Coordinates of C-alpha atoms in Angstrom, one line a residue:
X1 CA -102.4 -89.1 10.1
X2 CA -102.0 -86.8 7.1
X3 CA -105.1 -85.0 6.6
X4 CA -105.1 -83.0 3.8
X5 CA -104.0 -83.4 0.1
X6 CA -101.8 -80.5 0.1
X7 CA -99.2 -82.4 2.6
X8 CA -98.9 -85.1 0.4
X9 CA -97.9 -82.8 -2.6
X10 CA -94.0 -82.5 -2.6
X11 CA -93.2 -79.2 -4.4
X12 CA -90.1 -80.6 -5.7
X13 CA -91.4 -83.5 -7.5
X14 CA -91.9 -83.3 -11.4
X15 CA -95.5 -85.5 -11.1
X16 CA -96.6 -83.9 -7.5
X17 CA -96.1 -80.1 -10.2
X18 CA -98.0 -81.9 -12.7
X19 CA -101.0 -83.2 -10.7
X20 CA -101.5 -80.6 -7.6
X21 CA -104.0 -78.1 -9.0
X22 CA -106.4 -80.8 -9.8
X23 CA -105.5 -82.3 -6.4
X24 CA -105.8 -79.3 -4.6
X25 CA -109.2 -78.7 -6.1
X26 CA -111.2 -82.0 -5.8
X27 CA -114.3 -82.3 -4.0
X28 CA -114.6 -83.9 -0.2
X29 CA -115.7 -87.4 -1.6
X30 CA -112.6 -87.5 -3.9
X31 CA -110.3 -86.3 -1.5
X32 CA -111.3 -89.1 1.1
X33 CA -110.2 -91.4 -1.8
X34 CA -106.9 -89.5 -2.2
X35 CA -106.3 -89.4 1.4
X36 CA -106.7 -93.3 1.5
X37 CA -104.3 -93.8 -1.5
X38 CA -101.8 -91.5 0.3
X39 CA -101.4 -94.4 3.3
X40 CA -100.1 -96.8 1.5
X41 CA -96.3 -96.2 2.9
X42 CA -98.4 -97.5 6.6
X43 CA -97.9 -101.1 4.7
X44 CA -96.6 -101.0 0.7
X45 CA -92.9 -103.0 1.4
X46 CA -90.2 -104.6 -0.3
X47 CA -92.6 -107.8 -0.7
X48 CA -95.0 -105.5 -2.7
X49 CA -98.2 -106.9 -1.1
X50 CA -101.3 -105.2 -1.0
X51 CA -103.4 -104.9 2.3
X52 CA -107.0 -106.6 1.6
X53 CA -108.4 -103.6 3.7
X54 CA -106.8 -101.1 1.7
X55 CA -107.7 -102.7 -1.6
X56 CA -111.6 -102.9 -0.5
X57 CA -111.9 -99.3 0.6
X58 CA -110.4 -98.5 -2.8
X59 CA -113.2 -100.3 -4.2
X60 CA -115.6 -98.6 -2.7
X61 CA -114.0 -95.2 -3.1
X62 CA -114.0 -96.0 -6.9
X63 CA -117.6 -96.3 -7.1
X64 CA -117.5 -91.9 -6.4
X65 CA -118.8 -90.0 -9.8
X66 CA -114.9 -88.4 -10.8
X67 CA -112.7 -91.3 -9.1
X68 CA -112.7 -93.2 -12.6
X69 CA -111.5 -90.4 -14.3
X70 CA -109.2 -89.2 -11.5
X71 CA -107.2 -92.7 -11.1
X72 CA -106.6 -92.6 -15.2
X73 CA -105.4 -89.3 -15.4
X74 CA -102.7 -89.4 -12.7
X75 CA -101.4 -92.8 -13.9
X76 CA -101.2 -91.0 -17.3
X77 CA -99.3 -88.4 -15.7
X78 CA -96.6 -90.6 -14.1
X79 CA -96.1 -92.6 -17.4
X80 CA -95.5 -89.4 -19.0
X81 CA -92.1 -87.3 -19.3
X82 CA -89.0 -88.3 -17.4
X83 CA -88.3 -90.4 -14.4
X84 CA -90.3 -90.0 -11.4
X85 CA -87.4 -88.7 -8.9
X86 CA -86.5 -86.5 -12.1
X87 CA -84.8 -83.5 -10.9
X88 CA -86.1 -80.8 -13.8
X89 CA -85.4 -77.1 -13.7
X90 CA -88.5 -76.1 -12.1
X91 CA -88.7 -79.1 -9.1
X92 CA -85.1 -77.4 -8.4
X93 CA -86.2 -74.0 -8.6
X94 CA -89.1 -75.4 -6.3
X95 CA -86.8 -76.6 -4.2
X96 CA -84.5 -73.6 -4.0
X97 CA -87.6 -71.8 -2.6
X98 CA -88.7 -74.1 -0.4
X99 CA -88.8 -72.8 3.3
X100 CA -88.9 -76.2 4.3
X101 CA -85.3 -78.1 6.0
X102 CA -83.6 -81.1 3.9
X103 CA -85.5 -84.3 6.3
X104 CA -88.9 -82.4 6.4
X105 CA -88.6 -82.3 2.6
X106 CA -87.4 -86.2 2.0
X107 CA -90.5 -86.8 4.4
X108 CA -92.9 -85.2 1.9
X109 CA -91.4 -86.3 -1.2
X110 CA -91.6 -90.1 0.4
X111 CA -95.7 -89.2 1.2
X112 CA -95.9 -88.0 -2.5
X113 CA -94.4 -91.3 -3.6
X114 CA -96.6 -93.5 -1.3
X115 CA -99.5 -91.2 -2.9
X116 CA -98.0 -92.6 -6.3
X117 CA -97.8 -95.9 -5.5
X118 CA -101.4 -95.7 -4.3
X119 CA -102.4 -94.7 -7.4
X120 CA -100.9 -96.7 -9.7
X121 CA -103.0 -100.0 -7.4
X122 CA -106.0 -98.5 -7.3
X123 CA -105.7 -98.5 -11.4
X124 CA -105.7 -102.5 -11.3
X125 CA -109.1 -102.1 -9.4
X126 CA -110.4 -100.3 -12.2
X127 CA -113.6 -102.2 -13.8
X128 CA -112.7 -101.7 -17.3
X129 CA -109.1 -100.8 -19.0
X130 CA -109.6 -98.4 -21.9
X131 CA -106.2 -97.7 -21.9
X132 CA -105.0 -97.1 -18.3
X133 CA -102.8 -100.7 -19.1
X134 CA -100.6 -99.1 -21.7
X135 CA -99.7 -96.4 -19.2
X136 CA -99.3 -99.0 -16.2
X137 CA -96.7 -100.7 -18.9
X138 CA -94.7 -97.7 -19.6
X139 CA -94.6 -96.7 -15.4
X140 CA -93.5 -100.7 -15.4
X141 CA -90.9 -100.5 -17.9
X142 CA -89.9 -96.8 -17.0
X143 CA -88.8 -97.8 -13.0
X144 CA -87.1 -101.3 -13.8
X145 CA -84.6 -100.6 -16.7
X146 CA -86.7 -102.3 -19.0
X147 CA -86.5 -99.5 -21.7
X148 CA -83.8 -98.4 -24.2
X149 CA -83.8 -95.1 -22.9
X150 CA -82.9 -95.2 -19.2
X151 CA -84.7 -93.5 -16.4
X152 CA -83.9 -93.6 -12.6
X153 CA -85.7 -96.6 -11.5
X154 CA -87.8 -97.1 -8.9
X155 CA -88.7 -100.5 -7.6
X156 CA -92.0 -99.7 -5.4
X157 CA -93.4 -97.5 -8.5
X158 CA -92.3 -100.9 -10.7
X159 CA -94.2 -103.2 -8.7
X160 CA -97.0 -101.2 -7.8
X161 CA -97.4 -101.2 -11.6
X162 CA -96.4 -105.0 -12.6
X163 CA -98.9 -105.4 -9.4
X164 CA -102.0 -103.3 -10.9
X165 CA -101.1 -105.3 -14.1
X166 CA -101.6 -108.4 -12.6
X167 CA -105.5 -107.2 -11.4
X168 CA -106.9 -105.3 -14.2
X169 CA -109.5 -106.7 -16.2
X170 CA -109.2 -107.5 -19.9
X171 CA -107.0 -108.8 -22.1
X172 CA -105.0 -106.4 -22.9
X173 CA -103.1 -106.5 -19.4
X174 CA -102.2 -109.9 -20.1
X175 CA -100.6 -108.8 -23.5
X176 CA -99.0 -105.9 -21.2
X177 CA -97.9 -108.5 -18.9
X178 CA -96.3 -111.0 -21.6
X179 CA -94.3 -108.0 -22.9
X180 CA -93.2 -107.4 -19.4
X181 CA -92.1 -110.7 -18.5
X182 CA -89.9 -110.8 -21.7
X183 CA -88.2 -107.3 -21.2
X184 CA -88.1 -106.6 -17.7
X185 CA -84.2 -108.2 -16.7
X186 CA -84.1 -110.8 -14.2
X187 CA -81.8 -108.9 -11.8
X188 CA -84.1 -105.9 -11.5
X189 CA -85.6 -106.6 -7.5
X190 CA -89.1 -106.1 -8.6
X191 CA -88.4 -108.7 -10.8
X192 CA -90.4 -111.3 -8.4
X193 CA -93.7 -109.3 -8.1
X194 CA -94.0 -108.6 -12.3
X195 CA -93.7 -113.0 -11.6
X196 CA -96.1 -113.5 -8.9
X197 CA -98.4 -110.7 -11.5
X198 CA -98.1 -113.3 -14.6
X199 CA -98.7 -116.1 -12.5
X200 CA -102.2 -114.7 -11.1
X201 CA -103.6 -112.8 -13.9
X202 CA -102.9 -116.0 -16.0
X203 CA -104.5 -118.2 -13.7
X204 CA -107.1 -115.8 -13.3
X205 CA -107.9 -116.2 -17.6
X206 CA -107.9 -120.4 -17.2
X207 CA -104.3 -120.0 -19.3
X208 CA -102.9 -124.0 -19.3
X209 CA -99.9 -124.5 -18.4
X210 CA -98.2 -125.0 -21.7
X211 CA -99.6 -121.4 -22.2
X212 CA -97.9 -120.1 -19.5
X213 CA -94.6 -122.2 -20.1
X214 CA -94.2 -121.0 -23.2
X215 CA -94.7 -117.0 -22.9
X216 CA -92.6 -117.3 -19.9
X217 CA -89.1 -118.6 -20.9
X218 CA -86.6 -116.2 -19.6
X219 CA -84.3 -114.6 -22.0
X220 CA -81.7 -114.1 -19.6
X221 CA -80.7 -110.7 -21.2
X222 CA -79.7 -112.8 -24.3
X223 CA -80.0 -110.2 -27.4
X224 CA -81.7 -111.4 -31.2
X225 CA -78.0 -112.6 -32.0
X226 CA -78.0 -114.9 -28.6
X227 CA -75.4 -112.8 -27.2
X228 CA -74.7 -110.9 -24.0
X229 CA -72.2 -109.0 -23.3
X230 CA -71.0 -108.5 -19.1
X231 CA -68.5 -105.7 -18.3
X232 CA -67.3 -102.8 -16.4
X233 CA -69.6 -99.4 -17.0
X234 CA -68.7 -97.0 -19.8
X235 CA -67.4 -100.0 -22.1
X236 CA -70.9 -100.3 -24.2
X237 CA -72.2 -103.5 -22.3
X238 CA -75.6 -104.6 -21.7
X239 CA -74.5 -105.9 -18.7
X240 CA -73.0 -103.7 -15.9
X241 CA -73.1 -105.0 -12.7
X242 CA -69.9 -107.3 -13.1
X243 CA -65.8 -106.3 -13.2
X244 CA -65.1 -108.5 -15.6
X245 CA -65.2 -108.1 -19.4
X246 CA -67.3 -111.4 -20.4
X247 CA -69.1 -112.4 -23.9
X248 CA -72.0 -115.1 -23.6
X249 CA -73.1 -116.8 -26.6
X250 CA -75.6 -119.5 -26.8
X251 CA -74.6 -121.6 -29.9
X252 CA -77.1 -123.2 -32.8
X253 CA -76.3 -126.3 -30.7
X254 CA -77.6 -125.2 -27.6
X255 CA -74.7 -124.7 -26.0
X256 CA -73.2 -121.7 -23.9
X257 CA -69.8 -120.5 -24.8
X258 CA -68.2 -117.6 -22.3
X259 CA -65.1 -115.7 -23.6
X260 CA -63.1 -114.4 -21.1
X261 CA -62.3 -110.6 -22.9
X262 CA -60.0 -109.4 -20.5
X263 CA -57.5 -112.2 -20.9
X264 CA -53.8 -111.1 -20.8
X265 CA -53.6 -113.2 -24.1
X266 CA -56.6 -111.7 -25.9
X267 CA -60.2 -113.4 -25.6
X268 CA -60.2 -117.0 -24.6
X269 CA -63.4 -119.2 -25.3
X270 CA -64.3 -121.9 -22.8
X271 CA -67.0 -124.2 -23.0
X272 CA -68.5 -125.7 -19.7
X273 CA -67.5 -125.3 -17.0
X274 CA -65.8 -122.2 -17.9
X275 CA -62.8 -122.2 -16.5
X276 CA -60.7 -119.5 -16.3
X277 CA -58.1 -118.2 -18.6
X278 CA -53.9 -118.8 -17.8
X279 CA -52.6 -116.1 -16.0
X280 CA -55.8 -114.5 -15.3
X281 CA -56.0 -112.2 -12.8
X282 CA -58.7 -112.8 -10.6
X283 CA -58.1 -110.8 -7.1
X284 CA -60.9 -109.0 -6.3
X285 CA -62.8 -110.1 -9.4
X286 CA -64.2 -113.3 -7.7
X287 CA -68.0 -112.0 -7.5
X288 CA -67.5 -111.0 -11.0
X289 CA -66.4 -114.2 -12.2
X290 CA -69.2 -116.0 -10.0
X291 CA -71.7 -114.0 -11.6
X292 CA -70.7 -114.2 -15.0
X293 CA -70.0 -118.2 -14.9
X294 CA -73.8 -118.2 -13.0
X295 CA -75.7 -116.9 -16.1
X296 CA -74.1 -119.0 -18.3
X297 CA -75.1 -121.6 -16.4
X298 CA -78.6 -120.6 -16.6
X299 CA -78.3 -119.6 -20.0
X300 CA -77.6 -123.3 -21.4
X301 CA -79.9 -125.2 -18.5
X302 CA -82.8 -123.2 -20.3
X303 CA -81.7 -123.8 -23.4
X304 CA -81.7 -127.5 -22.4
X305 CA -85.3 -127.7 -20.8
X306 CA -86.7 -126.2 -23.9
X307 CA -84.9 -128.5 -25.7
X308 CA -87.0 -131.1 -23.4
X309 CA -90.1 -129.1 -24.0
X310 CA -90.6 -128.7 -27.6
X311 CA -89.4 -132.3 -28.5
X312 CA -92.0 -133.9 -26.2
X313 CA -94.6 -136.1 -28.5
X314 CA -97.4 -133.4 -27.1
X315 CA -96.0 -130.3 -29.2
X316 CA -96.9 -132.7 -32.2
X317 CA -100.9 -132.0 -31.1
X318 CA -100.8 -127.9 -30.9
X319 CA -101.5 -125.4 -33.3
X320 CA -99.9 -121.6 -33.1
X321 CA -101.4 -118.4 -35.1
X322 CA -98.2 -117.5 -37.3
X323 CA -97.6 -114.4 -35.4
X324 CA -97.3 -115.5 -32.0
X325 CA -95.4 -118.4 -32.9
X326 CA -93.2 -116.4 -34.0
X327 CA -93.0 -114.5 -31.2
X328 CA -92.6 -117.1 -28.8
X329 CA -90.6 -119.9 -30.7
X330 CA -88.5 -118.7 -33.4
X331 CA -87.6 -114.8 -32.6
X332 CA -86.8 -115.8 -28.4
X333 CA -83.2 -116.1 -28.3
X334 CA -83.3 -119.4 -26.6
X335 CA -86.1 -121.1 -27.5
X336 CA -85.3 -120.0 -31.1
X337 CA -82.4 -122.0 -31.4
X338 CA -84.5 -125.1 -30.6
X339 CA -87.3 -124.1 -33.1
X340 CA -84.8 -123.2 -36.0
X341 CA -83.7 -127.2 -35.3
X342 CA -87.0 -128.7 -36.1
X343 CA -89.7 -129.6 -38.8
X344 CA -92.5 -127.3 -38.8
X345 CA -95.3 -126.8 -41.3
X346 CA -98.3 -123.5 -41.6
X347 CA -101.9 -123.9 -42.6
X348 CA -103.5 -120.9 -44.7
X349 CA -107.2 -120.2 -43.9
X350 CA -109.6 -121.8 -46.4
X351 CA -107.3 -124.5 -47.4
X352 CA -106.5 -128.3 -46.0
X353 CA -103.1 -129.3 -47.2
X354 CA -100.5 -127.7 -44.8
X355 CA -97.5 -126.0 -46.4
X356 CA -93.5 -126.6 -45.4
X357 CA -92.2 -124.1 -43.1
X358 CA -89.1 -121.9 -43.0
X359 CA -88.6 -120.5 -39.7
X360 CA -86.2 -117.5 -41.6
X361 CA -89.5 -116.4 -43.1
X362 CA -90.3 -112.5 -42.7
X363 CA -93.1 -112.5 -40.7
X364 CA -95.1 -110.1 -43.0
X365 CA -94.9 -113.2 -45.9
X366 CA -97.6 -115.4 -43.7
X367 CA -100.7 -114.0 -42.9
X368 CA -101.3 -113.4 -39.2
X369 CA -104.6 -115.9 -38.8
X370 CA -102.2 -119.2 -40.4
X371 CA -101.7 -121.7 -38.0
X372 CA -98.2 -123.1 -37.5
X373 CA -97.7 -127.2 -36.1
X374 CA -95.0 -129.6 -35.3
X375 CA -94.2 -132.0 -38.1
X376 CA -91.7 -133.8 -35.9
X377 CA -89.6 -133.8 -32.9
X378 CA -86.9 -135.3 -34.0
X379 CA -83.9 -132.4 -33.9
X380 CA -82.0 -131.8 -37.3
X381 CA -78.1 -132.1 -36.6
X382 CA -76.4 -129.2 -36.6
X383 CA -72.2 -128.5 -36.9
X384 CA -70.8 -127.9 -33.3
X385 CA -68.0 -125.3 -33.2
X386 CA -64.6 -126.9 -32.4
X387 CA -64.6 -126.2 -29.2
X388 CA -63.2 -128.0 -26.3
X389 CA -64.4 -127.2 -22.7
X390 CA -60.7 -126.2 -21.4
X391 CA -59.3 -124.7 -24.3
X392 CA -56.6 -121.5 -23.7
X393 CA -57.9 -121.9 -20.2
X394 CA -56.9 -124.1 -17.3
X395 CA -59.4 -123.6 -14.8

């Protein structure tokens, strides 16, 4: 049973530097809500669920003059700077002096964490946001490689975050949320919680489903151009995680080509089901392959169920404001090539008549209160690349 702040205060921790004097100087009724924050490493796992217990004392530790104030201000700090397990001049120098031995100082640095990750929840109990969601965002993105600039991630600080997210009152979360969803990659393990987060703070707002279905279309690390590119590190790909050198693109027809880079022969197309190149070499690459062929797989079954979704007769009865249609239909790399396929028309505000629509419009030529509809489902054709499933491969 930690009783103090001061032992949950690594000295070699960039936020823990950051956020002691204020800590060390709070008064009894806030350091009982610190204290209580600082337990959550008794029951925060890998299934990111948050004890009910927990969560009510933290309610009623929130209603202490300060705790509002407090709970904002060290969520701002952790957004801030570099990663949380950043290794600065001073936490070394911190380090260096420390008089404590290598375990005892992994055992405070894991309390300061836990202290972290306590914070960061109690922020979703807050009753208003006023800004703390933008800061829960950039923590979000920050620990789940969801930014351009990387940072060592960290997936209990990411779903803490995704978690808070998915509690906090107002609208803006949800926006926060959206963003999230869109940018976070699939593979990244807190993946599921910044889900489960959607799902709840959605249902939470009365969202309908087609709401939900539409803001939540995975992207599949598909780039604006509808490509993705899977190979070893240090060769400039988006993807890393595979030993393979792999291109996915997702065609104006909906369809997934993935050339094989790497081939002896020089890049080899192949439609589904992607079979290998001649005389590729395969030993030890068989994960890589699996995983590559896998997201291609994915990429094109999306691509079909939104082709299912936006030509159902319904879509015909919905209106969109201009701006997040656009955001949702015609800039998502997946459903985008679907949108780009049909017959869409805008209405200005003030007028009746409806005017055509060109989805390659710049967005800043509509004004944001129009509202975009369906003229038709009917798909426009479009020309196929001459592709043919096997060929320069043979399986």
């Amino acid at each position: 049973m930690i009783d103090s702040v001061a032992a949950l205060l690594a000295s070699d921790n960039a936020w823990s530097l950051r956020v002691r004097d204020r800590l060390n100087a709070l008064p009894p009724e806030l350091v009982a809500l610190v204290l209580h924050l600082g337990t959550t490493p008794e029951w925060w796992n890998h299934r990111h669920a948050v004890n009910g217990e927990w969560k009510r004392q933290v309610k009623a530790h929130l209603k202490t003059t300060g705790a509002d104030s407090l709970v904002r201000d060290a969520v701002r700090e952790l957004a801030r700077d570099g990663s949380f397990h950043e290794e600065t001049p001073q936490v070394l120098a911190h380090r260096a002096d420390s008089p404590l031995d290598p375990r005892t100082r992994a055992a405070v640095r894991a309390r300061t964490k836990g202290l972290a990750v306590g914070f960061l929840l109690a922020a979703g109990q807050l009753r208003a946001d006023d800004g703390v969601g933008v800061d829960l965002a950039l923590v979000g993105r920050k620990n789940s490689q969801a930014m351009d600039t990387w940072y060592l991630p960290d997936n209990a600080l990411a779903g803490a975050a995704f978690t808070a997210l998915g509690d906090l009152a107002g609208p803006d979360a949800m926006e926060h949320l959206w963003a999230l969803y869109s940018a976070v990659p699939t593979s990244t393990p807190a993946r599921p919680t910044l889900v489960r987060a959607v799902k709840r703070a959605a249902k939470r707002r009365r969202i309908p489903a087609e709401g939900l279905a539409e803001r939540t279309v995975p992207r599949h690390g598909l780039g604006p151009d509808g490509a993705l590119r899977m190979a070893p590190p240090g060769t400039g790909a988006e993807w890393v995680n595979t030993w393979t050198d792999t291109l996915v693109t997702l065609g104006a027809d909906g369809r997934v080509t993935l050339t094989w880079l790497d081939a002896a022969d020089g890049p080899v197309p192949t439609r589904a089901p992607f079979p290998l190149p001649r005389h590729y070499a395969k030993s030890g690459l068989t994960d890589s392959i699996t995983i590559a062929r896998n997201v291609a797989r994915r990429i094109e079954a999306t691509a079909d169920e939104e082709t299912r979704r936006l030509t159902d007769p319904a879509m015909t009865t919905r209106s969109w404001p201009w701006g997040e249609w656009v955001r949702y239909y015609r800039d998502h790399p997946i459903t985008g090539i679907v949108t780009r396929r049909l017959n869409w028309q805008y209405l200005l505000p003030g007028e009746t008549a409806p005017r055509p629509l060109d989805p390659r419009t710049p967005i800043d030529a509509i004004p944001a209160d129009a509202e975009v509809t369906l003229v038709s489902t009917r798909l426009a054709a479009v020309d196929a690349p001459g592709l043919a499933p096997t060929d320069g491969a043979v399986g």
